[in-house]
């Protein structure tokens, strides 16, 4: 791995600290600031819509004018948003996501590496280790101070990106063309809707179901991250054995079965075990999916294609927390899991139909 690959891998990976911490603390912190569960869901939804929409715009501009500057701007905005959250301004959360920064870094990495699958798997694994660190932060810090850590992480990521020399200069004009291949990734919209109903609110579900605190949940989320970090490293080997598409489908099917089982867990310990295994299976194929996008799309569309596919996932995902928050607020702690499992099943079946014969050699322009 060369120096610039290492900088990009590090820049992307350390962002996991904020993700790991915020998965636990954000829903709880927002309720501490006076928002009821339904409005917590609405704010999470607004954040997804806002960040993914602007992230797509950033990525189109980045394909036209270069990716580095827009990746740096996205980190700067995130750092400011986390600082405002520390100042007890709940609606700043809508600005805290990376605004397409992950897709921009992936596109920059594709320019620097000869083995994109391994680098993306390494990013995912290190990101998860970072998120494990983030998940442990509630054990050491008050929730409010965690947002200062988040802000510092965003600034550190910005600094690492600033040291990259970008060869790609852009097309010189901002445009976006929807291709048939991008349309096939519309399965991500169905996955996004299902995920949004339950996943952002899992810490709230544990709290409502078993009356556990953020401190009690912290080791569970940390263990979940550690388990995922290990399974992600195995994803390229699984893909080499059964094929990239089949690897994604098989892990999704196993995860869906566990998702249906999860709400029937009789204790926090059993629910935590199912949660950890399900999370690992559902997400270990993420670097394979990212690699598919980079391989199937021309170089001058990689950032915008990645962000568009993220947008396809994010807009329906934004509706999910409102649905899940409403059902949880009504005391229904089962139906959200069944709805999500049904949506995941439909999306996984369609994904296999669309891509089972895909040729995954890298496309160049």
PDB file of C-alpha atoms in Angstrom, residues 58-307:
ATOM      1  CA  UNK A  58     -21.304  17.537  -4.240  1.00  0.00           C
ATOM      2  CA  UNK A  59     -20.406  14.338  -6.101  1.00  0.00           C
ATOM      3  CA  UNK A  60     -21.656  15.590  -9.474  1.00  0.00           C
ATOM      4  CA  UNK A  61     -19.595  18.749  -8.974  1.00  0.00           C
ATOM      5  CA  UNK A  62     -16.629  16.635  -7.854  1.00  0.00           C
ATOM      6  CA  UNK A  63     -16.720  14.502 -11.009  1.00  0.00           C
ATOM      7  CA  UNK A  64     -16.664  17.765 -12.949  1.00  0.00           C
ATOM      8  CA  UNK A  65     -14.037  19.705 -10.985  1.00  0.00           C
ATOM      9  CA  UNK A  66     -12.086  17.236  -8.822  1.00  0.00           C
ATOM     10  CA  UNK A  67     -13.016  15.323  -5.694  1.00  0.00           C
ATOM     11  CA  UNK A  68     -10.515  16.456  -3.078  1.00  0.00           C
ATOM     12  CA  UNK A  69     -11.903  19.929  -2.399  1.00  0.00           C
ATOM     13  CA  UNK A  70     -15.473  18.695  -1.992  1.00  0.00           C
ATOM     14  CA  UNK A  71     -14.382  15.868   0.319  1.00  0.00           C
ATOM     15  CA  UNK A  72     -12.654  18.470   2.491  1.00  0.00           C
ATOM     16  CA  UNK A  73     -15.685  20.782   2.513  1.00  0.00           C
ATOM     17  CA  UNK A  74     -17.931  17.909   3.604  1.00  0.00           C
ATOM     18  CA  UNK A  75     -15.650  17.160   6.560  1.00  0.00           C
ATOM     19  CA  UNK A  76     -15.566  20.825   7.587  1.00  0.00           C
ATOM     20  CA  UNK A  77     -19.371  21.040   7.660  1.00  0.00           C
ATOM     21  CA  UNK A  78     -19.603  17.853   9.724  1.00  0.00           C
ATOM     22  CA  UNK A  79     -17.107  19.211  12.252  1.00  0.00           C
ATOM     23  CA  UNK A  80     -19.151  22.392  12.681  1.00  0.00           C
ATOM     24  CA  UNK A  81     -22.422  20.450  13.034  1.00  0.00           C
ATOM     25  CA  UNK A  82     -21.019  18.259  15.812  1.00  0.00           C
ATOM     26  CA  UNK A  83     -19.809  21.364  17.623  1.00  0.00           C
ATOM     27  CA  UNK A  84     -23.332  22.814  17.450  1.00  0.00           C
ATOM     28  CA  UNK A  85     -24.746  19.561  18.837  1.00  0.00           C
ATOM     29  CA  UNK A  86     -22.376  19.931  21.777  1.00  0.00           C
ATOM     30  CA  UNK A  87     -23.927  23.383  22.260  1.00  0.00           C
ATOM     31  CA  UNK A  88     -27.340  21.677  22.656  1.00  0.00           C
ATOM     32  CA  UNK A  89     -28.722  22.643  19.237  1.00  0.00           C
ATOM     33  CA  UNK A  90     -30.518  19.391  18.246  1.00  0.00           C
ATOM     34  CA  UNK A  91     -31.327  20.368  14.671  1.00  0.00           C
ATOM     35  CA  UNK A  92     -27.616  20.659  13.868  1.00  0.00           C
ATOM     36  CA  UNK A  93     -27.709  16.871  13.545  1.00  0.00           C
ATOM     37  CA  UNK A  94     -29.243  17.332  10.088  1.00  0.00           C
ATOM     38  CA  UNK A  95     -25.879  18.746   8.928  1.00  0.00           C
ATOM     39  CA  UNK A  96     -23.605  16.216  10.614  1.00  0.00           C
ATOM     40  CA  UNK A  97     -23.361  13.488   7.961  1.00  0.00           C
ATOM     41  CA  UNK A  98     -20.471  13.368   5.521  1.00  0.00           C
ATOM     42  CA  UNK A  99     -22.334  14.873   2.525  1.00  0.00           C
ATOM     43  CA  UNK A 100     -21.104  12.276   0.047  1.00  0.00           C
ATOM     44  CA  UNK A 101     -17.600  12.279   1.504  1.00  0.00           C
ATOM     45  CA  UNK A 102     -17.392   8.493   1.598  1.00  0.00           C
ATOM     46  CA  UNK A 103     -18.185   8.151  -2.097  1.00  0.00           C
ATOM     47  CA  UNK A 104     -15.660  10.848  -2.951  1.00  0.00           C
ATOM     48  CA  UNK A 105     -12.933   9.069  -1.003  1.00  0.00           C
ATOM     49  CA  UNK A 106     -13.805   5.748  -2.677  1.00  0.00           C
ATOM     50  CA  UNK A 107     -13.531   7.373  -6.105  1.00  0.00           C
ATOM     51  CA  UNK A 108     -10.162   8.892  -5.152  1.00  0.00           C
ATOM     52  CA  UNK A 109      -9.001   5.514  -3.851  1.00  0.00           C
ATOM     53  CA  UNK A 110      -9.903   3.783  -7.128  1.00  0.00           C
ATOM     54  CA  UNK A 111      -7.396   6.131  -8.788  1.00  0.00           C
ATOM     55  CA  UNK A 112      -4.616   5.100  -6.395  1.00  0.00           C
ATOM     56  CA  UNK A 113      -5.048   1.341  -5.931  1.00  0.00           C
ATOM     57  CA  UNK A 114      -4.621  -1.809  -7.992  1.00  0.00           C
ATOM     58  CA  UNK A 115      -6.727  -3.952  -5.639  1.00  0.00           C
ATOM     59  CA  UNK A 116      -9.933  -2.111  -4.877  1.00  0.00           C
ATOM     60  CA  UNK A 117     -11.703  -5.017  -3.145  1.00  0.00           C
ATOM     61  CA  UNK A 118      -8.956  -5.473  -0.557  1.00  0.00           C
ATOM     62  CA  UNK A 119      -8.629  -1.737   0.093  1.00  0.00           C
ATOM     63  CA  UNK A 120     -12.384  -1.306   0.504  1.00  0.00           C
ATOM     64  CA  UNK A 121     -12.523  -4.318   2.820  1.00  0.00           C
ATOM     65  CA  UNK A 122      -9.668  -2.826   4.842  1.00  0.00           C
ATOM     66  CA  UNK A 123     -11.497   0.513   5.049  1.00  0.00           C
ATOM     67  CA  UNK A 124     -14.646  -1.222   6.217  1.00  0.00           C
ATOM     68  CA  UNK A 125     -12.775  -3.312   8.763  1.00  0.00           C
ATOM     69  CA  UNK A 126     -10.795  -0.381  10.180  1.00  0.00           C
ATOM     70  CA  UNK A 127     -13.930   1.773  10.175  1.00  0.00           C
ATOM     71  CA  UNK A 128     -15.643  -0.846  12.256  1.00  0.00           C
ATOM     72  CA  UNK A 129     -12.711  -1.024  14.681  1.00  0.00           C
ATOM     73  CA  UNK A 130     -12.965   2.763  14.925  1.00  0.00           C
ATOM     74  CA  UNK A 131     -16.698   2.496  15.520  1.00  0.00           C
ATOM     75  CA  UNK A 132     -15.962  -0.008  18.282  1.00  0.00           C
ATOM     76  CA  UNK A 133     -13.867   2.692  19.941  1.00  0.00           C
ATOM     77  CA  UNK A 134     -16.756   5.092  19.420  1.00  0.00           C
ATOM     78  CA  UNK A 135     -19.231   2.637  20.894  1.00  0.00           C
ATOM     79  CA  UNK A 136     -17.121   2.497  24.064  1.00  0.00           C
ATOM     80  CA  UNK A 137     -17.025   6.267  24.501  1.00  0.00           C
ATOM     81  CA  UNK A 138     -20.263   6.377  26.568  1.00  0.00           C
ATOM     82  CA  UNK A 139     -18.429   4.313  29.191  1.00  0.00           C
ATOM     83  CA  UNK A 140     -15.827   7.057  29.616  1.00  0.00           C
ATOM     84  CA  UNK A 141     -17.528  10.327  28.674  1.00  0.00           C
ATOM     85  CA  UNK A 142     -20.842  12.092  29.236  1.00  0.00           C
ATOM     86  CA  UNK A 143     -22.967  11.963  26.101  1.00  0.00           C
ATOM     87  CA  UNK A 144     -22.594  15.671  25.411  1.00  0.00           C
ATOM     88  CA  UNK A 145     -18.777  15.578  25.371  1.00  0.00           C
ATOM     89  CA  UNK A 146     -18.824  12.822  22.755  1.00  0.00           C
ATOM     90  CA  UNK A 147     -19.838  15.413  20.153  1.00  0.00           C
ATOM     91  CA  UNK A 148     -16.563  17.266  20.760  1.00  0.00           C
ATOM     92  CA  UNK A 149     -14.761  14.019  19.938  1.00  0.00           C
ATOM     93  CA  UNK A 150     -16.883  13.699  16.781  1.00  0.00           C
ATOM     94  CA  UNK A 151     -15.903  17.211  15.705  1.00  0.00           C
ATOM     95  CA  UNK A 152     -12.209  16.492  16.258  1.00  0.00           C
ATOM     96  CA  UNK A 153     -12.440  13.294  14.212  1.00  0.00           C
ATOM     97  CA  UNK A 154     -14.012  15.162  11.276  1.00  0.00           C
ATOM     98  CA  UNK A 155     -11.202  17.732  11.379  1.00  0.00           C
ATOM     99  CA  UNK A 156      -8.555  14.984  11.488  1.00  0.00           C
ATOM    100  CA  UNK A 157     -10.153  13.336   8.446  1.00  0.00           C
ATOM    101  CA  UNK A 158     -10.073  16.679   6.636  1.00  0.00           C
ATOM    102  CA  UNK A 159      -6.354  17.065   7.415  1.00  0.00           C
ATOM    103  CA  UNK A 160      -5.528  13.613   6.017  1.00  0.00           C
ATOM    104  CA  UNK A 161      -7.417  14.324   2.788  1.00  0.00           C
ATOM    105  CA  UNK A 162      -5.583  17.642   2.411  1.00  0.00           C
ATOM    106  CA  UNK A 163      -2.291  15.707   2.034  1.00  0.00           C
ATOM    107  CA  UNK A 164      -3.503  13.808  -1.059  1.00  0.00           C
ATOM    108  CA  UNK A 165      -2.288  14.725  -4.545  1.00  0.00           C
ATOM    109  CA  UNK A 166      -5.244  14.208  -6.876  1.00  0.00           C
ATOM    110  CA  UNK A 167      -4.464  13.365 -10.497  1.00  0.00           C
ATOM    111  CA  UNK A 168      -8.081  13.389 -11.612  1.00  0.00           C
ATOM    112  CA  UNK A 169      -8.995  16.900 -12.807  1.00  0.00           C
ATOM    113  CA  UNK A 170     -12.609  16.341 -13.750  1.00  0.00           C
ATOM    114  CA  UNK A 171     -14.583  16.630 -16.952  1.00  0.00           C
ATOM    115  CA  UNK A 172     -14.883  20.405 -16.671  1.00  0.00           C
ATOM    116  CA  UNK A 173     -18.673  20.336 -16.753  1.00  0.00           C
ATOM    117  CA  UNK A 174     -21.235  19.157 -14.260  1.00  0.00           C
ATOM    118  CA  UNK A 175     -23.621  16.578 -15.680  1.00  0.00           C
ATOM    119  CA  UNK A 176     -25.361  13.408 -14.620  1.00  0.00           C
ATOM    120  CA  UNK A 177     -26.607  10.626 -16.848  1.00  0.00           C
ATOM    121  CA  UNK A 178     -28.758   7.861 -15.418  1.00  0.00           C
ATOM    122  CA  UNK A 179     -27.666   4.511 -16.822  1.00  0.00           C
ATOM    123  CA  UNK A 180     -29.368   1.122 -16.838  1.00  0.00           C
ATOM    124  CA  UNK A 181     -26.716  -0.166 -14.441  1.00  0.00           C
ATOM    125  CA  UNK A 182     -27.473   2.586 -11.929  1.00  0.00           C
ATOM    126  CA  UNK A 183     -31.168   1.787 -12.236  1.00  0.00           C
ATOM    127  CA  UNK A 184     -30.533  -1.824 -11.256  1.00  0.00           C
ATOM    128  CA  UNK A 185     -29.122  -0.612  -7.970  1.00  0.00           C
ATOM    129  CA  UNK A 186     -32.612   0.669  -7.141  1.00  0.00           C
ATOM    130  CA  UNK A 187     -32.768  -2.408  -4.913  1.00  0.00           C
ATOM    131  CA  UNK A 188     -30.815  -0.246  -2.468  1.00  0.00           C
ATOM    132  CA  UNK A 189     -33.902   1.963  -2.132  1.00  0.00           C
ATOM    133  CA  UNK A 190     -35.875  -0.984  -0.757  1.00  0.00           C
ATOM    134  CA  UNK A 191     -33.004  -1.948   1.551  1.00  0.00           C
ATOM    135  CA  UNK A 192     -32.809   1.670   2.694  1.00  0.00           C
ATOM    136  CA  UNK A 193     -36.489   1.877   3.590  1.00  0.00           C
ATOM    137  CA  UNK A 194     -36.286  -1.336   5.583  1.00  0.00           C
ATOM    138  CA  UNK A 195     -33.111  -0.318   7.386  1.00  0.00           C
ATOM    139  CA  UNK A 196     -34.486   3.104   8.258  1.00  0.00           C
ATOM    140  CA  UNK A 197     -37.473   1.668  10.099  1.00  0.00           C
ATOM    141  CA  UNK A 198     -35.383  -0.167  12.698  1.00  0.00           C
ATOM    142  CA  UNK A 199     -31.604   0.284  12.510  1.00  0.00           C
ATOM    143  CA  UNK A 200     -31.223   3.974  13.541  1.00  0.00           C
ATOM    144  CA  UNK A 201     -33.530   3.320  16.490  1.00  0.00           C
ATOM    145  CA  UNK A 202     -31.982   0.099  17.817  1.00  0.00           C
ATOM    146  CA  UNK A 203     -30.603   1.751  20.946  1.00  0.00           C
ATOM    147  CA  UNK A 204     -34.072   3.173  21.600  1.00  0.00           C
ATOM    148  CA  UNK A 205     -35.607  -0.292  21.072  1.00  0.00           C
ATOM    149  CA  UNK A 206     -33.220  -1.851  23.590  1.00  0.00           C
ATOM    150  CA  UNK A 207     -34.092   0.931  26.027  1.00  0.00           C
ATOM    151  CA  UNK A 208     -37.852   0.470  25.597  1.00  0.00           C
ATOM    152  CA  UNK A 209     -37.785  -3.338  25.520  1.00  0.00           C
ATOM    153  CA  UNK A 210     -35.347  -4.053  28.357  1.00  0.00           C
ATOM    154  CA  UNK A 211     -35.015  -0.678  30.138  1.00  0.00           C
ATOM    155  CA  UNK A 212     -31.227  -0.587  29.635  1.00  0.00           C
ATOM    156  CA  UNK A 213     -29.075   2.553  29.567  1.00  0.00           C
ATOM    157  CA  UNK A 214     -26.492   3.765  27.058  1.00  0.00           C
ATOM    158  CA  UNK A 215     -23.732   2.511  29.376  1.00  0.00           C
ATOM    159  CA  UNK A 216     -25.253  -0.979  29.401  1.00  0.00           C
ATOM    160  CA  UNK A 217     -25.683  -0.987  25.625  1.00  0.00           C
ATOM    161  CA  UNK A 218     -22.197   0.302  24.898  1.00  0.00           C
ATOM    162  CA  UNK A 219     -20.356  -3.062  25.204  1.00  0.00           C
ATOM    163  CA  UNK A 220     -22.964  -4.742  22.986  1.00  0.00           C
ATOM    164  CA  UNK A 221     -22.539  -2.221  20.185  1.00  0.00           C
ATOM    165  CA  UNK A 222     -18.764  -2.429  20.605  1.00  0.00           C
ATOM    166  CA  UNK A 223     -18.847  -6.229  20.308  1.00  0.00           C
ATOM    167  CA  UNK A 224     -21.095  -5.893  17.265  1.00  0.00           C
ATOM    168  CA  UNK A 225     -18.542  -3.616  15.633  1.00  0.00           C
ATOM    169  CA  UNK A 226     -15.637  -5.926  16.459  1.00  0.00           C
ATOM    170  CA  UNK A 227     -17.460  -8.939  15.035  1.00  0.00           C
ATOM    171  CA  UNK A 228     -18.285  -7.055  11.857  1.00  0.00           C
ATOM    172  CA  UNK A 229     -14.661  -5.899  11.518  1.00  0.00           C
ATOM    173  CA  UNK A 230     -13.541  -9.523  11.423  1.00  0.00           C
ATOM    174  CA  UNK A 231     -16.261 -10.762   9.071  1.00  0.00           C
ATOM    175  CA  UNK A 232     -15.704  -7.910   6.606  1.00  0.00           C
ATOM    176  CA  UNK A 233     -12.113  -9.076   6.117  1.00  0.00           C
ATOM    177  CA  UNK A 234     -13.488 -12.465   5.074  1.00  0.00           C
ATOM    178  CA  UNK A 235     -15.802 -10.967   2.434  1.00  0.00           C
ATOM    179  CA  UNK A 236     -13.287 -11.022  -0.474  1.00  0.00           C
ATOM    180  CA  UNK A 237     -12.498 -14.682   0.252  1.00  0.00           C
ATOM    181  CA  UNK A 238     -16.175 -15.595   0.311  1.00  0.00           C
ATOM    182  CA  UNK A 239     -16.658 -13.720  -2.972  1.00  0.00           C
ATOM    183  CA  UNK A 240     -13.714 -15.564  -4.525  1.00  0.00           C
ATOM    184  CA  UNK A 241     -15.298 -18.862  -3.557  1.00  0.00           C
ATOM    185  CA  UNK A 242     -18.979 -18.350  -4.468  1.00  0.00           C
ATOM    186  CA  UNK A 243     -18.949 -15.136  -6.529  1.00  0.00           C
ATOM    187  CA  UNK A 244     -19.487 -11.523  -5.497  1.00  0.00           C
ATOM    188  CA  UNK A 245     -23.256 -11.470  -6.073  1.00  0.00           C
ATOM    189  CA  UNK A 246     -23.906 -14.809  -4.367  1.00  0.00           C
ATOM    190  CA  UNK A 247     -21.783 -13.778  -1.383  1.00  0.00           C
ATOM    191  CA  UNK A 248     -23.952 -10.698  -0.848  1.00  0.00           C
ATOM    192  CA  UNK A 249     -27.196 -12.648  -1.275  1.00  0.00           C
ATOM    193  CA  UNK A 250     -26.259 -15.531   1.042  1.00  0.00           C
ATOM    194  CA  UNK A 251     -25.211 -13.265   3.903  1.00  0.00           C
ATOM    195  CA  UNK A 252     -28.364 -11.166   3.508  1.00  0.00           C
ATOM    196  CA  UNK A 253     -30.647 -14.208   3.664  1.00  0.00           C
ATOM    197  CA  UNK A 254     -29.048 -15.421   6.896  1.00  0.00           C
ATOM    198  CA  UNK A 255     -29.321 -11.928   8.410  1.00  0.00           C
ATOM    199  CA  UNK A 256     -33.009 -11.621   7.487  1.00  0.00           C
ATOM    200  CA  UNK A 257     -33.836 -14.831   9.350  1.00  0.00           C
ATOM    201  CA  UNK A 258     -32.173 -13.474  12.492  1.00  0.00           C
ATOM    202  CA  UNK A 259     -33.979 -10.146  12.102  1.00  0.00           C
ATOM    203  CA  UNK A 260     -37.322 -11.951  12.374  1.00  0.00           C
ATOM    204  CA  UNK A 261     -36.111 -13.786  15.488  1.00  0.00           C
ATOM    205  CA  UNK A 262     -34.716 -10.698  17.249  1.00  0.00           C
ATOM    206  CA  UNK A 263     -37.922  -9.083  18.646  1.00  0.00           C
ATOM    207  CA  UNK A 264     -38.917 -12.382  20.301  1.00  0.00           C
ATOM    208  CA  UNK A 265     -35.739 -12.440  22.403  1.00  0.00           C
ATOM    209  CA  UNK A 266     -36.734 -13.002  26.056  1.00  0.00           C
ATOM    210  CA  UNK A 267     -33.737 -11.221  27.580  1.00  0.00           C
ATOM    211  CA  UNK A 268     -31.248  -8.452  26.873  1.00  0.00           C
ATOM    212  CA  UNK A 269     -28.407 -10.994  26.669  1.00  0.00           C
ATOM    213  CA  UNK A 270     -30.142 -13.120  24.015  1.00  0.00           C
ATOM    214  CA  UNK A 271     -31.288 -10.073  22.052  1.00  0.00           C
ATOM    215  CA  UNK A 272     -27.745  -8.722  22.129  1.00  0.00           C
ATOM    216  CA  UNK A 273     -26.334 -11.984  20.753  1.00  0.00           C
ATOM    217  CA  UNK A 274     -28.830 -12.094  17.887  1.00  0.00           C
ATOM    218  CA  UNK A 275     -28.224  -8.399  17.194  1.00  0.00           C
ATOM    219  CA  UNK A 276     -24.442  -8.873  16.968  1.00  0.00           C
ATOM    220  CA  UNK A 277     -24.597 -11.849  14.587  1.00  0.00           C
ATOM    221  CA  UNK A 278     -27.314 -10.299  12.412  1.00  0.00           C
ATOM    222  CA  UNK A 279     -25.379  -7.056  12.058  1.00  0.00           C
ATOM    223  CA  UNK A 280     -22.240  -8.898  10.959  1.00  0.00           C
ATOM    224  CA  UNK A 281     -24.050 -10.972   8.337  1.00  0.00           C
ATOM    225  CA  UNK A 282     -26.079  -8.097   6.892  1.00  0.00           C
ATOM    226  CA  UNK A 283     -23.143  -5.731   6.515  1.00  0.00           C
ATOM    227  CA  UNK A 284     -20.125  -7.896   5.712  1.00  0.00           C
ATOM    228  CA  UNK A 285     -20.934  -7.596   2.005  1.00  0.00           C
ATOM    229  CA  UNK A 286     -20.764  -3.781   1.978  1.00  0.00           C
ATOM    230  CA  UNK A 287     -17.223  -3.594   0.530  1.00  0.00           C
ATOM    231  CA  UNK A 288     -18.268  -6.047  -2.182  1.00  0.00           C
ATOM    232  CA  UNK A 289     -21.184  -3.801  -3.133  1.00  0.00           C
ATOM    233  CA  UNK A 290     -18.910  -0.734  -3.211  1.00  0.00           C
ATOM    234  CA  UNK A 291     -16.454  -2.630  -5.387  1.00  0.00           C
ATOM    235  CA  UNK A 292     -19.256  -3.617  -7.774  1.00  0.00           C
ATOM    236  CA  UNK A 293     -20.206   0.033  -8.234  1.00  0.00           C
ATOM    237  CA  UNK A 294     -16.613   1.095  -8.920  1.00  0.00           C
ATOM    238  CA  UNK A 295     -16.090  -1.782 -11.353  1.00  0.00           C
ATOM    239  CA  UNK A 296     -19.334  -1.301 -13.270  1.00  0.00           C
ATOM    240  CA  UNK A 297     -19.135   2.502 -13.639  1.00  0.00           C
ATOM    241  CA  UNK A 298     -16.781   4.595 -15.841  1.00  0.00           C
ATOM    242  CA  UNK A 299     -14.088   6.569 -14.001  1.00  0.00           C
ATOM    243  CA  UNK A 300     -15.651   9.964 -14.734  1.00  0.00           C
ATOM    244  CA  UNK A 301     -18.946   8.877 -13.140  1.00  0.00           C
ATOM    245  CA  UNK A 302     -17.730   6.951 -10.090  1.00  0.00           C
ATOM    246  CA  UNK A 303     -18.315   9.635  -7.466  1.00  0.00           C
ATOM    247  CA  UNK A 304     -21.700  10.704  -8.825  1.00  0.00           C
ATOM    248  CA  UNK A 305     -22.815   7.086  -9.365  1.00  0.00           C
ATOM    249  CA  UNK A 306     -21.825   6.133  -5.818  1.00  0.00           C
ATOM    250  CA  UNK A 307     -23.674   9.132  -4.390  1.00  0.00           C
TER     251      UNK A 307
END
